[in-house]
Amino acid sequence: MQKRKVSILLLSLMLILAMFLAACGKSESTDTADTSKSEAEGFTPGTYTGVGKGNNGEIKVEVEVDREKILAINVLEHKESEGISDAAIKNIPQSVLDGQTLAVDIVSGATNSSKGLIAAITEAIKAAGGNIDELSKKQATAKKEDKEYTTDVVVIGAGGAGLSAAVSAHENGAKVVVLEKMSQVGGNTILSGSAYNAVDPSRQEAQGIEDSVDLHFQQTYEGGDKLGNPELIRTLVENAYPTLQWLEGNGMEFKDEVFTVLGGLWPRAHKPVKPLGTGYIDTFMNYIDGTNGEVEVLVETEVKELIMDGDRVVGVQAEGKNGNVKVTATKGVIIAAGGFGANVEMRNKYNETWPDLSSLKTTNHTGATGDGMVMAEAIGANLVDMGQIQLLPMGDPETGSLSGNIEQGVENRIFVNKDGNRFVDEGERRDVMTKALMEQPEQFMWTIVDKHSYPTGDTKNNFNESIDELVAAGRAYQADTLEDLAKQMGVNPENFVKAVEDFNKAVETGEDAFGRSLYDQKIDTAPFYAGKRVPTVHHTMGGIQINTNAEVLNKEGNVIPGLFAAGEVTGGIHGANRLGGNALADINTFGRIAGKNAALAQ
Ligand code: ADP
């Protein structure tokens, strides 16, 4: 019995030992699996670099990791456009760090910069041994939470018109909430060539240029085929210069010399010191940053509809990233949501003057989808001139954007077609030039300039791109002779040399076969440059009908109480063709008027 007990005990011990060994074996294999899994998801500690392709070239990042975590991401080099890519450069690395994930949202308005950054970070993390598949899986989104605000003035859209309105409303005593659907402020304004037309006694006099508010009025009215509302145009031309001074008073800097912008018809365009439209947006955002939250800008918040109380607009209903946002306005709502150049469906619905626009690219940012017009019409606002869509002959062949444009002003450049021939007065209206371009073989052209436009290789265009960079990237050609330039462009050299020679004669005589009247220098000094351009959708001139107080009118011509509008979302100013340089004057001037009137409304 004793013996049996012992043997049972032994047996049990052996069993326990066997189970223990089995368990050990099992745990050993589990451990191995875990280890391999954690190795796959973890990193080899260290610092790694990665490269991705952004909008303007390579983006290089440095990523530091320990065994479990991504510790730091530094953007070492990039060529992305200042102002436009800022949010992506800041937010993408931060989002990767915060979420320890590669499944981060693209920053709207900076898609290529965002993708380039994510690609660069991914490459570095791959080098660190990270499991890219796991890290790229979408994570559960944050808990939704609805929010409500009450303020004096609500502004829809944080482009030039909206921010101008917000600043002006605040200057007139209002608390303001600005709602912007994209991840960053700026809209089309920040991407624009940014020339600002205003009759400017001091600058123009210094350059010996004669001008008057009446001439600006006449050119705007007649240049728009007399379709624009004369009262609105009068308000624009009379207030353009005071508004420019107001911008300067808020810190905005313009260059000393005025120039003629493409389709501007007269040298009254002011060029900001900062590239593209960044100067305007920075000026407004600096002001807003100094208001201690009295002007609040909510990004990634898309307004869906206007809230009515009887016939009065009293607020907006929006969708934020983390829930619905309702803002009640005690004084007024200002629609400044821009045009619909990026909305192909709306373009096709309203287009009256062009052939089918479906396949054309656009200079616009992706948020230019006409939401403001749709929401205004839904509550009875009148829309005018919706069929008037402005095209430019100046689109980048790849993207449709204005970047890569080598012109530095109308006077010193010509256009030639695929055969090397000129085909239009290059100082003409934008619609005239674009129509002429559409009739050329394969619908593309070359812009030709010489050393007068680029005295040195590091001279920049309006888009902060130096001519050397553009040539190196293959976006422009450079040559010491016209014949060589013709060869690089693939155009007939005889035609091309003759086109330039004829133009140079016209500079001397003022007689031009195409009727051109705006000249400065001949194209006769190497290096010569050429850049390819195509038609592109640029500006929608129709929109919400307003009066000179920027109040929105209904279909009977009566004011809709509580509702104002400014900027590209409005119609009736530019008629059938907008003068180059008039948009920035328009959005700032009417934004300022709308802001003031909303703030002072009862
Ligand atoms: P403007 O030149 O008239 O100021 P912009 O294009 O510069 O026009 O600015 C319009 C702004 O309005 C853009 O930033 C755009 O993203 C924003 N926007 C458009 N629709 C909405 C919407 N539904 N809600 C909030 N913001 C919007």
XYZ file of C-alpha atoms and ligand atoms in Angstrom, residues 156-162 179-182 184 186-190 301-304 336-339 365 367 369 371-372 375 566-569 587, ligand 1:
63
model
C -18.048 80.536 -43.719
C -14.648 79.969 -45.354
C -11.148 81.040 -44.322
C -9.800 82.249 -47.667
C -8.973 85.877 -48.390
C -12.571 87.142 -48.343
C -13.491 85.264 -45.159
C -15.508 77.870 -40.103
C -13.180 76.298 -42.669
C -13.784 72.883 -44.159
C -10.186 72.148 -45.118
C -5.772 74.666 -43.262
C -6.064 80.050 -47.253
C -8.403 78.588 -49.886
C -7.680 79.616 -53.462
C -6.330 82.911 -52.184
C -3.145 81.376 -50.824
C -15.437 72.082 -40.072
C -17.674 72.016 -43.113
C -20.792 74.154 -43.113
C -23.746 72.208 -44.472
C -17.082 83.551 -48.097
C -16.828 79.974 -49.326
C -15.218 80.721 -52.705
C -16.052 79.519 -56.213
C -7.656 73.998 -54.546
C -12.237 72.806 -51.687
C -16.756 73.231 -54.829
C -20.933 74.972 -51.367
C -21.672 78.612 -50.521
C -26.514 76.708 -49.337
C -18.051 88.348 -50.201
C -15.380 87.049 -52.545
C -15.534 84.509 -55.330
C -18.770 83.108 -53.940
C -12.241 89.690 -52.125
P -12.113 83.836 -51.714
O -11.029 84.235 -52.671
O -13.443 84.285 -52.129
O -11.736 84.156 -50.305
P -11.094 81.194 -51.336
O -11.144 80.030 -52.243
O -9.764 81.829 -51.105
O -12.169 82.240 -51.827
O -11.635 80.769 -49.899
C -12.843 80.093 -49.719
C -12.685 79.161 -48.529
O -13.950 78.629 -48.168
C -11.786 77.975 -48.816
O -10.776 77.898 -47.847
C -12.734 76.780 -48.753
O -12.121 75.599 -48.311
C -13.781 77.269 -47.788
N -15.061 76.559 -47.889
C -15.702 76.171 -49.014
N -16.842 75.539 -48.718
C -16.935 75.517 -47.354
C -17.882 74.979 -46.432
N -18.967 74.325 -46.843
N -17.635 75.146 -45.107
C -16.531 75.790 -44.661
N -15.595 76.282 -45.488
C -15.796 76.169 -46.822
